[in-house]
């Protein structure tokens, strides 16, 4: 799936759609053959930080990963063969300066195997991003979202929401049986 770097993201409903955020939700790293992309060296810490964020994204925001792997269209079309282990179903929300960046887990493959160079503002945001799910990350995401709660629910918040919905459903069922 292709989105132009730094374009408004409308990947899917909910937190993948720029209309659900108070600040711009910008796409980064949604590459697809035959679209061209920027290339060049990246700071060595960038891949390490992205991999760390991707690793923690499943733990803290599993409801916002999509099921099933994605095959790189550049590799499929014979431009090279990837060597990086990717988690293509993960999505990353990176707080920036008054913006939130949304990147696919495949971004590490594109950087490591296809020499993709993301926009400098994204690189800067990734390198200063607190660990996913930490209070620092949640505060940075909220600050980037004009001080409003982001439309992402953590694993704990999803479980609490489901438990409340189940309790309400059981309460209605009990009332209907009376």
PDB file of C-alpha atoms in Angstrom:
ATOM      1  CA  UNK A   1       0.000   0.000   0.000  1.00  0.00           C
ATOM      2  CA  UNK A   2       1.441   3.355  -1.002  1.00  0.00           C
ATOM      3  CA  UNK A   3       1.060   6.693   0.746  1.00  0.00           C
ATOM      4  CA  UNK A   4       3.226   9.686  -0.061  1.00  0.00           C
ATOM      5  CA  UNK A   5       5.649  10.576   2.724  1.00  0.00           C
ATOM      6  CA  UNK A   6       4.240  13.290   4.981  1.00  0.00           C
ATOM      7  CA  UNK A   7       0.793  13.084   3.378  1.00  0.00           C
ATOM      8  CA  UNK A   8      -2.286  12.835   5.566  1.00  0.00           C
ATOM      9  CA  UNK A   9      -2.901   9.221   6.480  1.00  0.00           C
ATOM     10  CA  UNK A  10      -6.244   7.616   5.745  1.00  0.00           C
ATOM     11  CA  UNK A  11      -5.107   4.005   5.876  1.00  0.00           C
ATOM     12  CA  UNK A  12      -8.074   2.590   7.767  1.00  0.00           C
ATOM     13  CA  UNK A  13     -10.810   3.730  10.114  1.00  0.00           C
ATOM     14  CA  UNK A  14     -10.073   4.602  13.720  1.00  0.00           C
ATOM     15  CA  UNK A  15      -6.561   5.653  14.733  1.00  0.00           C
ATOM     16  CA  UNK A  16      -5.257   4.940  11.210  1.00  0.00           C
ATOM     17  CA  UNK A  17      -7.365   7.824   9.872  1.00  0.00           C
ATOM     18  CA  UNK A  18      -6.167  11.415  10.186  1.00  0.00           C
ATOM     19  CA  UNK A  19      -9.742  12.561  10.945  1.00  0.00           C
ATOM     20  CA  UNK A  20      -9.619  10.881  14.376  1.00  0.00           C
ATOM     21  CA  UNK A  21      -6.624  12.949  15.538  1.00  0.00           C
ATOM     22  CA  UNK A  22      -6.483  16.572  16.709  1.00  0.00           C
ATOM     23  CA  UNK A  23      -3.085  17.108  15.054  1.00  0.00           C
ATOM     24  CA  UNK A  24      -2.034  15.943  11.581  1.00  0.00           C
ATOM     25  CA  UNK A  25      -1.467  12.170  11.220  1.00  0.00           C
ATOM     26  CA  UNK A  26       1.243  11.898   8.574  1.00  0.00           C
ATOM     27  CA  UNK A  27       2.277   8.806   6.621  1.00  0.00           C
ATOM     28  CA  UNK A  28       5.936   7.791   6.468  1.00  0.00           C
ATOM     29  CA  UNK A  29       7.425   4.693   4.863  1.00  0.00           C
ATOM     30  CA  UNK A  30       4.354   3.326   3.051  1.00  0.00           C
ATOM     31  CA  UNK A  31       6.312   2.323  -0.050  1.00  0.00           C
ATOM     32  CA  UNK A  32       5.089   0.381  -3.043  1.00  0.00           C
ATOM     33  CA  UNK A  33       6.535  -0.547  -6.429  1.00  0.00           C
ATOM     34  CA  UNK A  34       6.712   1.324  -8.874  1.00  0.00           C
ATOM     35  CA  UNK A  35       6.638   4.559  -6.800  1.00  0.00           C
ATOM     36  CA  UNK A  36      10.037   6.157  -6.243  1.00  0.00           C
ATOM     37  CA  UNK A  37      11.336   7.057  -2.793  1.00  0.00           C
ATOM     38  CA  UNK A  38      14.214   8.953  -1.174  1.00  0.00           C
ATOM     39  CA  UNK A  39      17.402   7.003  -0.599  1.00  0.00           C
ATOM     40  CA  UNK A  40      20.546   7.647   1.373  1.00  0.00           C
ATOM     41  CA  UNK A  41      22.330   6.851   4.599  1.00  0.00           C
ATOM     42  CA  UNK A  42      20.462   7.013   7.903  1.00  0.00           C
ATOM     43  CA  UNK A  43      21.828   7.327  11.429  1.00  0.00           C
ATOM     44  CA  UNK A  44      22.851   3.873  12.726  1.00  0.00           C
ATOM     45  CA  UNK A  45      20.601   4.302  15.779  1.00  0.00           C
ATOM     46  CA  UNK A  46      17.497   4.732  13.586  1.00  0.00           C
ATOM     47  CA  UNK A  47      17.056   1.044  12.712  1.00  0.00           C
ATOM     48  CA  UNK A  48      17.754  -0.023  16.291  1.00  0.00           C
ATOM     49  CA  UNK A  49      15.174   2.441  17.669  1.00  0.00           C
ATOM     50  CA  UNK A  50      12.544   1.483  15.067  1.00  0.00           C
ATOM     51  CA  UNK A  51      13.047  -2.223  15.800  1.00  0.00           C
ATOM     52  CA  UNK A  52      12.680  -1.551  19.516  1.00  0.00           C
ATOM     53  CA  UNK A  53       9.468   0.414  18.955  1.00  0.00           C
ATOM     54  CA  UNK A  54       8.065  -2.299  16.689  1.00  0.00           C
ATOM     55  CA  UNK A  55       8.883  -4.963  19.277  1.00  0.00           C
ATOM     56  CA  UNK A  56       6.989  -3.087  21.965  1.00  0.00           C
ATOM     57  CA  UNK A  57       4.070  -2.065  19.728  1.00  0.00           C
ATOM     58  CA  UNK A  58       2.566  -5.550  19.822  1.00  0.00           C
ATOM     59  CA  UNK A  59       2.797  -5.650  23.601  1.00  0.00           C
ATOM     60  CA  UNK A  60       1.102  -2.287  24.137  1.00  0.00           C
ATOM     61  CA  UNK A  61      -1.161  -1.810  21.111  1.00  0.00           C
ATOM     62  CA  UNK A  62      -2.027  -5.243  19.662  1.00  0.00           C
ATOM     63  CA  UNK A  63      -5.502  -4.116  18.642  1.00  0.00           C
ATOM     64  CA  UNK A  64      -3.985  -1.804  16.036  1.00  0.00           C
ATOM     65  CA  UNK A  65      -1.842  -4.341  14.191  1.00  0.00           C
ATOM     66  CA  UNK A  66      -3.289  -6.029  11.149  1.00  0.00           C
ATOM     67  CA  UNK A  67      -3.261  -9.770  10.758  1.00  0.00           C
ATOM     68  CA  UNK A  68      -1.097 -11.390   8.151  1.00  0.00           C
ATOM     69  CA  UNK A  69       2.222 -10.585   6.580  1.00  0.00           C
ATOM     70  CA  UNK A  70       2.861  -8.235   3.699  1.00  0.00           C
ATOM     71  CA  UNK A  71       5.332  -9.012   0.919  1.00  0.00           C
ATOM     72  CA  UNK A  72       7.593  -6.226  -0.270  1.00  0.00           C
ATOM     73  CA  UNK A  73       6.580  -5.274  -3.809  1.00  0.00           C
ATOM     74  CA  UNK A  74      10.167  -4.170  -4.588  1.00  0.00           C
ATOM     75  CA  UNK A  75      11.518  -7.616  -3.698  1.00  0.00           C
ATOM     76  CA  UNK A  76       8.647  -9.339  -5.538  1.00  0.00           C
ATOM     77  CA  UNK A  77       9.422  -7.286  -8.652  1.00  0.00           C
ATOM     78  CA  UNK A  78      13.063  -8.354  -8.616  1.00  0.00           C
ATOM     79  CA  UNK A  79      14.708  -5.167  -7.383  1.00  0.00           C
ATOM     80  CA  UNK A  80      16.494  -7.038  -4.597  1.00  0.00           C
ATOM     81  CA  UNK A  81      15.947  -9.730  -2.046  1.00  0.00           C
ATOM     82  CA  UNK A  82      15.320  -8.667   1.514  1.00  0.00           C
ATOM     83  CA  UNK A  83      17.483  -9.973   4.305  1.00  0.00           C
ATOM     84  CA  UNK A  84      15.792  -8.301   7.271  1.00  0.00           C
ATOM     85  CA  UNK A  85      13.264 -10.041   9.463  1.00  0.00           C
ATOM     86  CA  UNK A  86      10.154  -7.855   9.254  1.00  0.00           C
ATOM     87  CA  UNK A  87       6.965  -7.526  11.238  1.00  0.00           C
ATOM     88  CA  UNK A  88       4.896  -6.153   8.405  1.00  0.00           C
ATOM     89  CA  UNK A  89       1.619  -6.266  10.331  1.00  0.00           C
ATOM     90  CA  UNK A  90       2.768  -3.792  12.989  1.00  0.00           C
ATOM     91  CA  UNK A  91       2.047  -0.066  12.848  1.00  0.00           C
ATOM     92  CA  UNK A  92       3.966   2.687  14.614  1.00  0.00           C
ATOM     93  CA  UNK A  93       2.585   5.984  15.882  1.00  0.00           C
ATOM     94  CA  UNK A  94       5.527   8.303  16.439  1.00  0.00           C
ATOM     95  CA  UNK A  95       4.905  11.610  18.244  1.00  0.00           C
ATOM     96  CA  UNK A  96       6.464  14.591  16.502  1.00  0.00           C
ATOM     97  CA  UNK A  97       6.362  18.342  16.930  1.00  0.00           C
ATOM     98  CA  UNK A  98       2.616  19.018  16.621  1.00  0.00           C
ATOM     99  CA  UNK A  99       2.169  15.977  14.354  1.00  0.00           C
ATOM    100  CA  UNK A 100       1.927  12.214  14.689  1.00  0.00           C
ATOM    101  CA  UNK A 101       3.699   9.991  12.175  1.00  0.00           C
ATOM    102  CA  UNK A 102       2.213   6.630  11.198  1.00  0.00           C
ATOM    103  CA  UNK A 103       4.678   4.121   9.775  1.00  0.00           C
ATOM    104  CA  UNK A 104       4.347   0.438   8.870  1.00  0.00           C
ATOM    105  CA  UNK A 105       6.556  -2.191  10.471  1.00  0.00           C
ATOM    106  CA  UNK A 106       8.010  -2.759   6.979  1.00  0.00           C
ATOM    107  CA  UNK A 107       9.883   0.523   7.330  1.00  0.00           C
ATOM    108  CA  UNK A 108      12.881  -1.336   8.811  1.00  0.00           C
ATOM    109  CA  UNK A 109      13.006  -3.541   5.709  1.00  0.00           C
ATOM    110  CA  UNK A 110      12.826  -0.532   3.393  1.00  0.00           C
ATOM    111  CA  UNK A 111      15.621   1.253   5.268  1.00  0.00           C
ATOM    112  CA  UNK A 112      17.846  -1.795   5.769  1.00  0.00           C
ATOM    113  CA  UNK A 113      17.325  -3.555   2.424  1.00  0.00           C
ATOM    114  CA  UNK A 114      16.303  -0.809   0.003  1.00  0.00           C
ATOM    115  CA  UNK A 115      18.275   2.170   1.375  1.00  0.00           C
ATOM    116  CA  UNK A 116      15.089   4.175   1.981  1.00  0.00           C
ATOM    117  CA  UNK A 117      15.733   7.435   3.785  1.00  0.00           C
ATOM    118  CA  UNK A 118      12.671   8.737   5.638  1.00  0.00           C
ATOM    119  CA  UNK A 119      12.124  12.492   5.976  1.00  0.00           C
ATOM    120  CA  UNK A 120      14.488  14.179   8.423  1.00  0.00           C
ATOM    121  CA  UNK A 121      11.617  15.292  10.709  1.00  0.00           C
ATOM    122  CA  UNK A 122      10.563  11.642  11.100  1.00  0.00           C
ATOM    123  CA  UNK A 123      14.126  10.490  11.821  1.00  0.00           C
ATOM    124  CA  UNK A 124      14.422  13.164  14.505  1.00  0.00           C
ATOM    125  CA  UNK A 125      11.069  12.138  16.039  1.00  0.00           C
ATOM    126  CA  UNK A 126      12.003   8.432  16.088  1.00  0.00           C
ATOM    127  CA  UNK A 127      15.375   9.070  17.695  1.00  0.00           C
ATOM    128  CA  UNK A 128      13.755  11.094  20.486  1.00  0.00           C
ATOM    129  CA  UNK A 129      10.693   8.840  20.920  1.00  0.00           C
ATOM    130  CA  UNK A 130      10.267   7.341  24.398  1.00  0.00           C
ATOM    131  CA  UNK A 131       9.716   3.578  24.666  1.00  0.00           C
ATOM    132  CA  UNK A 132       6.285   2.459  23.507  1.00  0.00           C
ATOM    133  CA  UNK A 133       3.677   2.159  26.219  1.00  0.00           C
ATOM    134  CA  UNK A 134       5.662   4.034  28.856  1.00  0.00           C
ATOM    135  CA  UNK A 135       4.199   7.070  30.614  1.00  0.00           C
ATOM    136  CA  UNK A 136       6.731   9.190  28.676  1.00  0.00           C
ATOM    137  CA  UNK A 137       5.493   7.810  25.354  1.00  0.00           C
ATOM    138  CA  UNK A 138       1.835   8.363  26.281  1.00  0.00           C
ATOM    139  CA  UNK A 139       2.626  11.940  27.380  1.00  0.00           C
ATOM    140  CA  UNK A 140       4.569  12.637  24.149  1.00  0.00           C
ATOM    141  CA  UNK A 141       1.742  11.230  22.027  1.00  0.00           C
ATOM    142  CA  UNK A 142      -0.818  13.308  23.901  1.00  0.00           C
ATOM    143  CA  UNK A 143       1.328  16.447  23.561  1.00  0.00           C
ATOM    144  CA  UNK A 144       1.735  15.827  19.822  1.00  0.00           C
ATOM    145  CA  UNK A 145      -2.056  15.434  19.589  1.00  0.00           C
ATOM    146  CA  UNK A 146      -2.676  19.038  20.727  1.00  0.00           C
ATOM    147  CA  UNK A 147      -2.834  17.917  24.378  1.00  0.00           C
ATOM    148  CA  UNK A 148      -5.835  15.634  23.749  1.00  0.00           C
ATOM    149  CA  UNK A 149      -5.970  11.878  24.480  1.00  0.00           C
ATOM    150  CA  UNK A 150      -4.981   9.939  21.349  1.00  0.00           C
ATOM    151  CA  UNK A 151      -7.502   7.548  19.769  1.00  0.00           C
ATOM    152  CA  UNK A 152      -5.293   4.554  20.646  1.00  0.00           C
ATOM    153  CA  UNK A 153      -6.172   2.139  23.409  1.00  0.00           C
ATOM    154  CA  UNK A 154      -3.469   0.209  25.235  1.00  0.00           C
ATOM    155  CA  UNK A 155      -3.864  -3.504  25.932  1.00  0.00           C
ATOM    156  CA  UNK A 156      -5.040  -2.669  29.451  1.00  0.00           C
ATOM    157  CA  UNK A 157      -7.577  -0.101  28.186  1.00  0.00           C
ATOM    158  CA  UNK A 158      -8.968  -2.571  25.615  1.00  0.00           C
ATOM    159  CA  UNK A 159      -9.368  -5.239  28.320  1.00  0.00           C
ATOM    160  CA  UNK A 160     -11.106  -2.741  30.616  1.00  0.00           C
ATOM    161  CA  UNK A 161     -13.431  -1.625  27.808  1.00  0.00           C
ATOM    162  CA  UNK A 162     -14.316  -5.227  26.912  1.00  0.00           C
ATOM    163  CA  UNK A 163     -14.902  -6.102  30.575  1.00  0.00           C
ATOM    164  CA  UNK A 164     -17.213  -3.102  31.011  1.00  0.00           C
ATOM    165  CA  UNK A 165     -19.118  -3.972  27.818  1.00  0.00           C
ATOM    166  CA  UNK A 166     -19.457  -7.606  28.931  1.00  0.00           C
ATOM    167  CA  UNK A 167     -20.665  -6.564  32.388  1.00  0.00           C
ATOM    168  CA  UNK A 168     -23.247  -4.247  30.809  1.00  0.00           C
ATOM    169  CA  UNK A 169     -24.425  -7.012  28.457  1.00  0.00           C
ATOM    170  CA  UNK A 170     -24.775  -9.491  31.351  1.00  0.00           C
ATOM    171  CA  UNK A 171     -26.652  -6.878  33.353  1.00  0.00           C
ATOM    172  CA  UNK A 172     -29.126  -6.375  30.469  1.00  0.00           C
ATOM    173  CA  UNK A 173     -29.534 -10.144  30.013  1.00  0.00           C
ATOM    174  CA  UNK A 174     -30.195 -10.619  33.740  1.00  0.00           C
ATOM    175  CA  UNK A 175     -32.724  -7.772  33.686  1.00  0.00           C
ATOM    176  CA  UNK A 176     -34.497  -9.285  30.634  1.00  0.00           C
ATOM    177  CA  UNK A 177     -34.760 -12.677  32.376  1.00  0.00           C
ATOM    178  CA  UNK A 178     -36.383 -11.125  35.446  1.00  0.00           C
TER     179      UNK A 178
END
